[in-house]
Structure formats: C-alpha cells, structure tokens
C-alpha cells in the first residue's frame, strides 16, 4: 500500500482555457448552412486512454424561449483506447453515461479511464461517453482553467479579469426561464438526438451502445429505455430500448422510479410540494415563482459548488502546501454559512462560528478532503473515500448529526465524521487512500473507541479526484440543475409524465449490469433480484472516482465489471 498510485506523471496539460471558445476546437463538421455543427478537441491522455471534448449542435424548440447560444449545443467527454479505432462507429462497444443529480460529465473521469484501460488489456477497444446535461452550458470555467487558485477566486468573487474576460456573475432565477421546460422529456430527447447525430446507423447503435448512468442517471436511463421518439408507437426502430445493446446502473437502478435514490436529494432544497399537481408546478416554474434551478442554502448552489473545483485546483497546484483558501475567500453570508456547516465540530461551534475553518492549519489536500471525504462532509451523495486527516489531534464531528446516531444511511451517510481538533496548532495533512493502515498510520478513533476508517474502506486517490474537479473542461459538479427534471420524476403518476412511458417493456428488453456501492444509497437494502455487483466499502461517488488498483492489490471492481459486461452483455 505504500506505493503511490497517482496518475500524476501520466497526465499532460490540456490547455483548458482554449476550450472556452469554439474556434479552438481542432476537428469540426458543418451543417447545411456552413455553420460548424460538431466540434471536437483533445483534452488529455493517460495510460493508453485518449480523451476529447465533443460538442454537437442540437437547438432546443422555439417554445423554450430565449437562452444563451451555448445552450443549443450538447456536450460530452469522449474517452477511447489510444490503440483503438479513431471512429466511434468502429469501436467494439460504446458506453453512454447519464450523470446524477448535481453532477457533470467530469465526474466520470476516473471510471471512464479505468474502464477503457481495463478493456484494452483484454484486447477490447471501448469508448466511454460521459454526457453533460444541457443546462451546464451556463457554467463559466475561465477561472478554474487558469490553473491557479488565487486567480480563480479573484475571477469568480472579486471581478478580476482572466485572459481579458470578466465573470458575468452566477445566473439568477430571472434569467433561467428556458429551463422551466427542461424536464425528463427533453433530457431523454437530448440523449437520442446526440446518439443519432454521432451514430446515424440504428442497427449499429443497437449492436454497440450500452446505455446507463450514475444515481439519477439510472432513472433517466429507465425513461430513455421506455421512450418513443418518432411519435408512432407502432414503429419501434426509434424506441429507446432499440438504441442500446444493454444497460448499466452505477449505485442506482435502471427504473422509472425515484424510490431507490433515498438520500440523493437534500431535504432543504427548494423542491416544491408534489401535492400541488403537475399543472400547478409547471405554472410555478414558467412564472418563476418556483426556482428553475435546484439549490440549497449551503453548499448546493452555484457560488459554493464552484468552491469544490477551486479546492481541486489548490490540491493539484500544491498538494502538501499550507492552504490559504479559507482566509483568501471573500467574506459573505453564503460562504460563511457553508464553511460553518462543513467545518463545525458541534452545534455550539456552528452557532458561534468559533473556531472557524480558517483557524486551522490545513494542507491543500486536507481542504479538499474535508470537502469531499465520507468522514467529513455530511451529505451522502457528495461523499467519496479518499483517505483521512493526519498530522494532529482529531475529534468527532457531531454536527449536523452526532456519530453513532440513528440518522443513517440516508442523507448523512453511515460513516463516523471527524474533524481536526487543535486550532492554531499543527499543520494537518492528508493521508491518501493507499496509505491508510500503513505502519505509520495513527489509527484515529472516535470517542467511543470506534476506528474512523481502515484500508478496506478507502478506495479513491485524492489526486485523481482533484484533477477530475480542476482539469476537466466539463465540470465534475453541476451548478444549474433543472428543477423540472426532478419534479417530473416526483410526479411520475401524473398523466403528463406517464404518457412518456410508451414502451414499458423496454426496461427489461436488454441485459442490465447493476453495480452498487457497498456503503452507498442502497446500503442495507440491496435488490437481490437484480444480481448486482457490490463494491465493498464504496460510497456513492466512489463508483465513479475509485483508483484503478485497490488497497487489497486487486483491480477496481466497477470498471472491471463494466469492461466484462461490454465484452458480452448478458
């Protein structure tokens, strides 16, 4: 376990800033009017995997109203075997993945690379397409793409220019009118339009494409599988299930129900009461009375979600250096409330704000770990298993829920939470996943004697996570998640949503691979009838972020299972 499994030297600079303008793309096709209809540009390569970012023009119907020009494009990250064919149609198989709630294409970075590499070792040339939701067109990565943490903070929070560009601000509800109609119907239509544009031959799609997703992406895949796209149920070549040779579900199920996603949606988001009925909810979204983008008072809003990527920049830039991000950030109510929520040892600390996160000495890696690790962040759907704090005394984090309480797994997850215990003291470092359990590991324990963690529960390399957050041209997180997408699914029994399930037999028309996180959203209630692969010790995000080699010396099970399934779906 002492050997670092970081891919650091295998990555090369991706020139992310160049990707912010269409003119930078190196491969393009044109539509009938001569306008570029498809663009593709290389991003980064590592260990036999070539990555590019692809954009395909797919204008929304006029009924959606005014929107930025960028929102008439669909985007995805394309991963392929460097030794394989250049054309997608010539690949042995193509995995197409829908993201979960508040999740962007960049979140699939590790599992995509691992799956393509694992298959290539067996002579199988796969492609993995990580889809980005259309609403991610609103995100501005200019500050993150600078590769410098201070520059990013100054760009997003202080109005400083980067490469001559000034941040236009986080987009308010009054400018999101077009998103009022961006629900499940348009989401599955976007996937269909992308597939037919990139792979025009339906017979080839049926032979080679595997459709799936993570978390909410499993439910989206269920609706895709049951959809009809030409308006005539009697003709089935266009049916969703006939675009796929099989399905895959990553810590979710391929279904048309939200029931399996308990804990994936925080209780304090601005979702309206579904008891209002479909028509009332839609009227509220159309008028703007209901927020068109999902958010919560702390952490889950565009301003604070941006902080995750900024923390990733610092961890890449200077992993072991002492962080100044907490003190460099501007003082505002939103950031202050988020810092208190994430870094308070108990209720008294949360209420007083003392000691604050800026009172502790933390490395840049430790800052990122405190924001994303399952023993720190109290939101299950944001948790990954990237190691543990090191370098000083550690205490139980008993806010917002006390360790050992009955509030598990649900929203807060099942792991005991920990927090540094000595302000103005030692420099707290981060022990990466593959060093947990080593001879020099202090083996921190809770006040009740329970070990906080062990090697079997640590699976994700913090440097890979940092790079996925900081270096992908499409975000790991999602700043503007369409409220309508979730309200549609919550109102699944309404006639307006039920009518979208035209081919219910589509759910079982193809073989399905279900891979569940052992400590994820379905912990303790694994659906045995699906014969799932269970990745022991994994949290909800770990099925996407886990390192290629685990602490037991064995290959990562999610990508291994995906590669096996891609060879012979059954």
XYZ file of C-alpha atoms in Angstrom:
570
model
C 0.000 0.000 0.000
C 2.980 2.345 0.265
C 3.309 2.748 -3.499
C 1.557 5.842 -4.767
C -0.976 5.009 -7.425
C -1.437 8.588 -8.547
C -1.502 9.135 -12.277
C 0.289 12.473 -11.920
C 3.081 11.964 -14.436
C 0.739 10.354 -16.933
C -1.365 13.441 -17.368
C -0.362 16.258 -19.660
C -1.569 19.835 -19.804
C -4.930 20.040 -21.514
C -4.878 23.743 -22.432
C -8.318 24.085 -20.889
C -8.551 27.806 -21.424
C -8.509 27.217 -25.185
C -11.636 25.136 -24.902
C -13.683 28.120 -23.838
C -14.117 29.267 -27.425
C -15.439 27.260 -30.333
C -12.606 28.479 -32.535
C -10.129 26.438 -30.501
C -11.593 23.097 -31.488
C -9.424 21.094 -33.836
C -11.974 18.839 -35.542
C -15.277 20.086 -36.899
C -18.109 19.260 -39.269
C -20.560 21.681 -40.830
C -24.296 21.786 -41.303
C -26.133 22.734 -44.466
C -25.702 26.458 -43.786
C -21.947 26.091 -43.436
C -22.011 26.604 -39.685
C -19.986 24.197 -37.598
C -22.395 21.529 -36.291
C -19.881 19.378 -34.409
C -16.614 20.243 -32.725
C -14.061 18.019 -31.037
C -10.789 18.815 -29.333
C -8.260 16.709 -27.394
C -8.189 17.148 -23.635
C -5.687 14.806 -22.005
C -4.221 11.349 -22.412
C -3.042 8.814 -19.882
C -2.015 5.163 -19.867
C -3.424 4.291 -23.273
C -6.619 6.367 -22.945
C -7.307 9.334 -25.221
C -9.830 11.945 -24.151
C -11.572 14.693 -26.082
C -14.489 17.034 -25.545
C -17.232 16.885 -28.173
C -19.958 19.429 -28.840
C -22.890 18.756 -31.179
C -25.361 21.415 -32.245
C -28.913 20.461 -31.258
C -31.131 23.558 -30.954
C -33.998 23.499 -28.496
C -37.545 24.032 -29.801
C -38.572 27.663 -30.119
C -41.122 27.095 -27.345
C -38.282 27.116 -24.786
C -37.813 30.828 -25.376
C -34.671 32.929 -25.144
C -31.486 31.234 -23.947
C -27.733 31.626 -24.465
C -26.477 30.354 -27.817
C -24.263 27.849 -25.994
C -27.404 26.111 -24.705
C -28.319 24.964 -28.212
C -25.388 22.536 -28.049
C -24.955 19.151 -26.399
C -21.578 18.215 -24.940
C -19.824 15.074 -23.758
C -16.388 13.809 -22.797
C -15.228 11.068 -25.147
C -12.754 8.508 -23.798
C -11.312 5.874 -26.136
C -8.476 3.414 -26.365
C -5.375 5.100 -27.806
C -4.631 1.900 -29.727
C -8.205 1.551 -30.947
C -10.029 2.967 -33.962
C -10.404 6.718 -34.329
C -14.042 6.496 -35.422
C -16.619 5.760 -32.732
C -18.592 3.521 -35.076
C -15.577 1.209 -35.329
C -15.203 0.732 -31.569
C -16.111 -2.661 -30.125
C -18.596 -1.064 -27.741
C -19.656 2.431 -26.647
C -20.814 3.145 -23.083
C -23.011 6.242 -22.831
C -23.431 7.545 -19.275
C -26.031 9.930 -17.835
C -24.847 11.932 -14.781
C -26.589 12.002 -11.420
C -28.131 14.927 -9.634
C -25.862 17.998 -9.312
C -23.255 16.112 -11.352
C -21.444 16.911 -14.573
C -19.549 14.892 -17.148
C -16.228 15.421 -15.361
C -17.389 13.194 -12.502
C -16.994 10.133 -14.768
C -13.327 10.821 -15.463
C -11.759 8.047 -13.365
C -14.290 5.294 -14.092
C -14.194 6.120 -17.803
C -10.396 5.911 -17.969
C -10.293 2.788 -15.822
C -12.943 1.007 -17.907
C -11.350 1.822 -21.253
C -7.900 0.797 -19.964
C -9.200 -2.424 -18.371
C -10.923 -3.458 -21.605
C -7.851 -2.626 -23.710
C -5.778 -5.007 -21.575
C -8.119 -7.718 -22.821
C -7.955 -6.626 -26.460
C -11.327 -4.847 -26.400
C -11.468 -1.268 -27.698
C -14.196 0.642 -25.877
C -15.399 4.191 -25.923
C -16.948 5.826 -22.858
C -19.089 8.899 -23.411
C -19.733 10.964 -20.263
C -22.746 13.136 -21.052
C -23.144 16.677 -19.795
C -26.636 17.993 -19.109
C -27.683 20.788 -21.444
C -28.046 23.302 -18.599
C -24.309 23.067 -17.906
C -23.982 25.460 -20.839
C -24.390 28.210 -18.227
C -21.149 27.395 -16.411
C -18.045 29.519 -16.873
C -14.789 27.631 -16.257
C -12.452 30.510 -17.124
C -11.170 30.949 -13.557
C -10.738 27.213 -12.934
C -8.998 26.779 -16.290
C -6.340 29.286 -15.216
C -4.864 26.536 -13.033
C -4.215 28.996 -10.216
C -6.324 29.082 -7.071
C -5.949 32.783 -6.280
C -6.703 33.709 -9.885
C -9.851 31.596 -9.763
C -11.061 33.198 -6.521
C -10.355 36.684 -7.865
C -12.225 35.903 -11.091
C -15.398 34.486 -9.537
C -15.628 36.605 -6.393
C -13.720 39.850 -6.943
C -14.428 40.813 -10.552
C -10.838 40.353 -11.743
C -10.268 39.587 -15.423
C -8.683 36.403 -16.769
C -7.411 36.494 -20.361
C -9.429 39.645 -20.936
C -12.671 38.088 -19.723
C -14.767 39.221 -16.741
C -17.109 36.858 -14.937
C -20.729 37.770 -15.707
C -21.917 36.525 -12.337
C -23.852 33.487 -11.194
C -27.101 33.209 -13.138
C -30.233 34.156 -11.216
C -33.681 32.602 -11.477
C -34.967 35.515 -13.563
C -32.580 34.504 -16.374
C -33.482 30.798 -16.326
C -36.918 30.940 -17.921
C -35.959 28.495 -20.676
C -35.075 25.886 -18.021
C -38.708 25.777 -16.857
C -39.333 23.247 -19.648
C -36.093 21.291 -19.256
C -37.521 18.112 -17.749
C -37.307 14.380 -18.328
C -38.856 14.522 -21.825
C -36.215 16.899 -23.185
C -33.415 15.149 -21.275
C -34.047 11.785 -22.931
C -34.651 13.512 -26.278
C -31.211 15.102 -25.932
C -29.620 11.678 -25.475
C -31.468 10.304 -28.502
C -30.546 13.282 -30.676
C -26.908 13.004 -29.656
C -26.784 9.277 -30.387
C -28.435 9.618 -33.781
C -26.154 12.503 -34.727
C -22.980 10.701 -33.707
C -24.026 7.181 -34.773
C -26.607 7.537 -37.565
C -26.965 3.779 -38.159
C -29.692 2.462 -35.831
C -28.590 -1.140 -36.296
C -25.088 -0.185 -35.185
C -26.442 1.608 -32.103
C -28.467 -1.458 -31.188
C -25.390 -3.638 -31.556
C -22.729 -1.492 -29.890
C -24.199 1.092 -27.488
C -24.595 0.404 -23.772
C -26.864 2.975 -22.075
C -26.566 3.782 -18.394
C -25.756 6.246 -15.696
C -24.972 7.038 -12.093
C -27.530 7.842 -9.384
C -30.341 9.834 -11.024
C -28.776 8.787 -14.333
C -30.220 5.308 -13.769
C -33.756 6.709 -13.654
C -33.085 8.848 -16.730
C -31.878 5.702 -18.481
C -35.136 3.980 -17.478
C -37.174 6.734 -19.107
C -34.925 6.617 -22.159
C -35.442 2.865 -22.465
C -39.243 3.238 -22.400
C -39.492 6.315 -24.639
C -40.733 6.597 -28.198
C -39.032 9.227 -30.312
C -40.985 9.405 -33.594
C -44.487 9.810 -32.142
C -45.660 6.485 -33.541
C -45.591 3.625 -31.007
C -46.149 1.088 -33.782
C -42.723 1.793 -35.264
C -40.066 0.678 -32.803
C -36.723 1.292 -34.503
C -36.757 4.680 -32.772
C -37.768 3.290 -29.347
C -35.233 3.988 -26.639
C -34.524 0.363 -25.879
C -33.634 -0.191 -29.527
C -30.789 2.290 -29.288
C -28.977 0.107 -26.746
C -27.496 -3.380 -26.585
C -27.645 -3.298 -22.787
C -27.949 -1.074 -19.709
C -25.648 -0.312 -16.792
C -26.509 1.245 -13.434
C -23.885 2.723 -11.087
C -25.169 2.913 -7.494
C -28.686 3.153 -8.835
C -31.169 1.039 -10.755
C -32.460 1.341 -14.309
C -36.058 2.197 -13.499
C -38.693 4.903 -13.760
C -38.914 5.469 -10.006
C -37.020 7.665 -7.555
C -37.584 5.130 -4.772
C -34.040 3.741 -4.909
C -32.415 7.149 -4.612
C -33.212 7.884 -0.974
C -30.546 10.211 0.367
C -29.617 11.661 -3.012
C -31.738 14.798 -2.671
C -31.192 17.004 0.408
C -34.238 17.845 2.476
C -33.562 21.586 2.330
C -33.530 22.040 -1.441
C -36.146 24.293 -2.995
C -38.271 21.492 -4.471
C -41.970 22.339 -4.430
C -44.514 20.109 -2.724
C -45.521 17.500 -5.310
C -49.002 17.565 -3.829
C -49.550 20.716 -5.876
C -50.007 18.670 -9.046
C -48.223 18.796 -12.381
C -50.076 21.797 -13.808
C -49.537 23.979 -10.750
C -45.846 23.050 -10.549
C -45.341 23.804 -14.244
C -47.117 27.145 -13.914
C -44.860 27.973 -10.980
C -41.755 27.144 -12.990
C -42.987 29.085 -16.024
C -43.728 32.181 -13.948
C -40.557 31.971 -11.891
C -42.455 31.700 -8.613
C -40.727 28.331 -8.235
C -36.951 28.275 -8.741
C -35.994 26.772 -12.099
C -32.638 25.539 -10.791
C -32.195 23.238 -7.797
C -30.254 24.713 -4.902
C -29.954 24.701 -1.133
C -28.975 27.397 1.410
C -25.482 25.960 1.969
C -23.028 24.149 -0.310
C -25.555 23.291 -3.018
C -25.743 26.476 -5.043
C -23.632 27.819 -7.943
C -21.403 30.020 -5.788
C -20.449 27.325 -3.306
C -20.330 24.432 -5.804
C -17.616 26.424 -7.574
C -15.551 26.162 -4.393
C -15.156 22.403 -4.887
C -13.370 22.917 -8.192
C -11.272 25.738 -6.688
C -10.242 23.413 -3.852
C -9.298 20.862 -6.522
C -7.074 23.456 -8.208
C -5.192 24.020 -4.941
C -4.728 20.290 -4.358
C -3.271 19.890 -7.847
C -1.202 23.069 -7.678
C 0.455 22.441 -4.308
C -0.951 19.316 -2.582
C 1.214 19.426 0.569
C 1.450 23.189 0.842
C -0.357 25.040 3.607
C -3.719 26.232 2.312
C -4.790 29.853 2.446
C -8.090 29.316 0.617
C -10.314 29.690 3.735
C -8.818 33.089 4.537
C -8.462 34.180 0.876
C -12.139 33.712 0.096
C -14.317 36.822 0.406
C -16.477 37.136 3.490
C -20.126 36.742 2.562
C -23.121 35.084 4.163
C -23.284 32.212 1.695
C -19.644 31.174 2.028
C -19.622 31.731 5.787
C -22.727 29.546 6.276
C -21.238 26.798 4.108
C -17.938 26.849 5.997
C -19.757 26.619 9.313
C -21.950 23.756 8.118
C -18.998 21.743 6.839
C -16.401 22.535 9.485
C -18.222 22.742 12.802
C -17.450 20.158 15.470
C -20.781 20.626 17.223
C -23.863 22.850 17.333
C -22.203 25.436 19.577
C -19.368 25.859 17.071
C -21.860 26.251 14.239
C -23.806 28.933 16.097
C -20.780 30.939 17.247
C -18.536 30.390 14.253
C -15.557 29.749 16.502
C -13.229 28.099 15.908
C -13.644 28.641 12.159
C -12.005 26.660 9.388
C -9.501 29.482 8.831
C -8.288 28.977 12.419
C -6.817 25.586 11.488
C -3.649 24.924 9.542
C -4.509 22.593 6.669
C -2.715 21.490 3.520
C -4.469 21.986 0.205
C -5.158 18.253 0.054
C -6.664 18.354 3.547
C -9.009 21.170 2.480
C -10.224 19.087 -0.460
C -10.526 16.008 1.744
C -12.627 17.906 4.278
C -14.990 18.935 1.453
C -15.371 15.526 -0.199
C -14.399 12.682 2.140
C -17.013 10.388 3.670
C -15.593 11.016 7.155
C -16.007 14.763 6.843
C -18.734 16.046 4.508
C -22.187 15.299 5.964
C -24.016 14.795 2.649
C -24.014 11.194 1.440
C -24.316 11.915 -2.285
C -21.148 14.067 -2.189
C -19.017 11.551 -0.306
C -16.001 9.666 -1.601
C -13.427 7.582 0.278
C -10.161 9.421 -0.325
C -8.241 8.755 2.908
C -8.171 10.581 6.226
C -6.784 13.546 8.141
C -3.285 13.281 9.600
C -0.763 15.386 11.474
C -2.575 16.277 14.691
C -5.365 15.530 17.166
C -8.720 14.510 15.656
C -12.175 14.812 17.257
C -15.667 13.537 16.479
C -17.638 15.820 14.199
C -21.085 15.757 15.820
C -22.738 18.349 13.610
C -25.241 18.280 11.981
C -25.731 14.712 13.297
C -23.897 13.014 16.137
C -21.713 10.000 15.448
C -23.458 6.722 16.203
C -26.920 8.254 15.894
C -29.831 6.626 14.090
C -29.616 9.084 11.197
C -28.046 6.618 8.772
C -27.533 5.783 5.989
C -29.968 8.288 4.437
C -28.838 11.804 3.740
C -25.800 11.864 6.043
C -24.223 8.504 5.205
C -23.146 5.731 7.551
C -19.559 6.698 8.436
C -18.479 8.436 11.632
C -17.430 12.003 10.916
C -14.127 13.521 12.096
C -12.592 16.976 12.327
C -9.214 18.483 13.311
C -9.242 19.376 16.999
C -6.440 21.897 17.512
C -6.840 25.389 16.054
C -3.678 27.452 15.547
C -1.755 24.229 16.073
C -0.018 21.679 13.843
C -0.280 21.537 10.074
C -2.970 18.965 9.306
C -2.064 16.887 6.273
C -3.977 14.302 4.270
C -3.250 10.561 4.290
C -4.180 9.289 0.815
C -6.352 6.195 0.399
C -3.401 3.856 -0.241
C -1.552 4.884 2.956
C -4.413 4.210 5.351
C -3.413 1.257 7.508
C 0.332 1.654 6.883
C 2.772 1.222 9.778
C 2.905 4.981 10.401
C -0.883 5.430 10.413
C -2.005 6.792 13.829
C -5.230 4.815 13.537
C -7.530 7.580 14.741
C -10.580 6.502 16.751
C -13.859 8.063 17.775
C -14.526 8.958 21.388
C -16.443 5.701 21.763
C -13.428 3.718 20.541
C -14.697 3.063 17.016
C -11.950 3.358 14.368
C -12.863 6.111 11.948
C -11.658 4.098 8.969
C -9.478 1.274 7.694
C -7.763 0.329 4.433
C -10.759 -1.650 3.180
C -12.951 1.447 3.197
C -10.569 3.764 1.340
C -10.730 3.470 -2.441
C -10.265 6.846 -4.179
C -6.974 8.631 -4.883
C -7.302 12.244 -3.751
C -5.050 13.439 -6.563
C -7.232 11.793 -9.200
C -10.268 13.396 -7.581
C -8.524 16.784 -7.566
C -7.665 16.530 -11.256
C -11.202 15.474 -12.162
C -12.500 18.559 -10.342
C -9.881 21.002 -11.607
C -8.728 19.887 -15.043
C -11.783 18.685 -16.924
C -13.329 21.127 -19.450
C -16.800 19.912 -18.388
C -17.479 20.252 -14.681
C -17.435 17.473 -12.099
C -20.289 19.208 -10.285
C -23.392 20.867 -11.697
C -24.239 24.440 -10.842
C -27.622 24.727 -12.551
C -29.595 21.516 -12.152
C -33.087 21.801 -13.741
C -35.724 21.670 -11.011
C -38.222 20.361 -13.575
C -36.188 17.202 -14.104
C -36.786 16.128 -10.508
C -40.341 17.431 -10.203
C -41.269 15.457 -13.317
C -39.908 12.294 -11.721
C -41.614 13.037 -8.416
C -44.872 13.479 -10.350
C -44.410 10.219 -12.243
C -48.060 9.210 -11.776
C -49.396 12.373 -13.429
C -50.783 11.852 -16.967
C -48.234 14.290 -18.404
C -45.322 12.132 -17.214
C -46.959 8.698 -17.512
C -47.513 9.287 -21.224
C -43.738 9.406 -21.726
C -43.501 5.689 -20.865
C -44.612 4.374 -24.245
C -42.676 1.100 -24.236
C -42.639 -0.162 -20.619
C -41.208 -3.454 -21.836
C -38.082 -1.501 -22.696
C -36.877 -1.751 -19.091
C -36.316 -5.496 -19.467
C -35.694 -5.629 -23.206
C -31.910 -5.647 -22.767
C -29.496 -7.177 -20.253
C -28.562 -4.935 -17.315
C -25.433 -4.646 -15.196
C -26.120 -3.146 -11.753
C -23.081 -2.094 -9.712
C -23.773 -0.822 -6.208
C -21.609 0.983 -3.665
C -21.441 -1.204 -0.546
C -21.906 1.871 1.665
C -23.886 3.901 -0.875
C -27.502 4.924 -1.294
C -28.785 1.351 -1.318
C -26.710 0.154 1.649
C -28.726 -2.331 3.674
C -31.412 -2.770 1.037
C -29.623 -4.265 -1.965
C -32.171 -5.553 -4.505
C -31.048 -9.189 -4.802
C -33.285 -9.864 -7.795
C -31.006 -7.609 -9.866
C -27.973 -9.795 -9.029
C -25.828 -6.709 -8.521
C -22.084 -6.430 -8.216
C -21.455 -4.836 -4.803
C -18.264 -2.810 -4.380
C -17.485 -3.242 -0.679
C -16.541 -0.101 1.239
C -17.537 2.207 -1.607
C -19.535 5.397 -1.117
C -21.950 6.850 -3.665
C -19.291 8.788 -5.621
C -16.634 6.086 -5.321
C -18.245 4.074 -8.113
C -17.075 6.949 -10.350
C -13.862 8.062 -8.653
C -12.142 4.902 -7.319
C -8.484 4.333 -8.187
C -7.589 1.595 -10.718
C -5.811 -0.554 -8.108
C -7.340 -1.008 -4.676
C -5.741 -1.492 -1.242
C -6.196 -5.245 -1.500
C -3.987 -5.179 -4.600
C -6.876 -6.086 -6.868
C -8.222 -4.140 -9.872
C -11.037 -1.701 -9.229
C -14.328 -3.697 -9.371
C -16.642 -1.165 -11.044
C -14.530 -0.676 -14.162
C -13.638 -4.364 -14.197
C -17.350 -5.261 -14.213
C -18.139 -2.688 -16.899
C -15.360 -3.985 -19.144
C -16.559 -7.566 -18.686
C -20.164 -6.599 -19.403
C -19.116 -4.648 -22.503
C -17.421 -7.732 -23.916
C -20.574 -9.812 -23.631
C -23.736 -8.134 -22.260
C -25.901 -10.718 -20.528
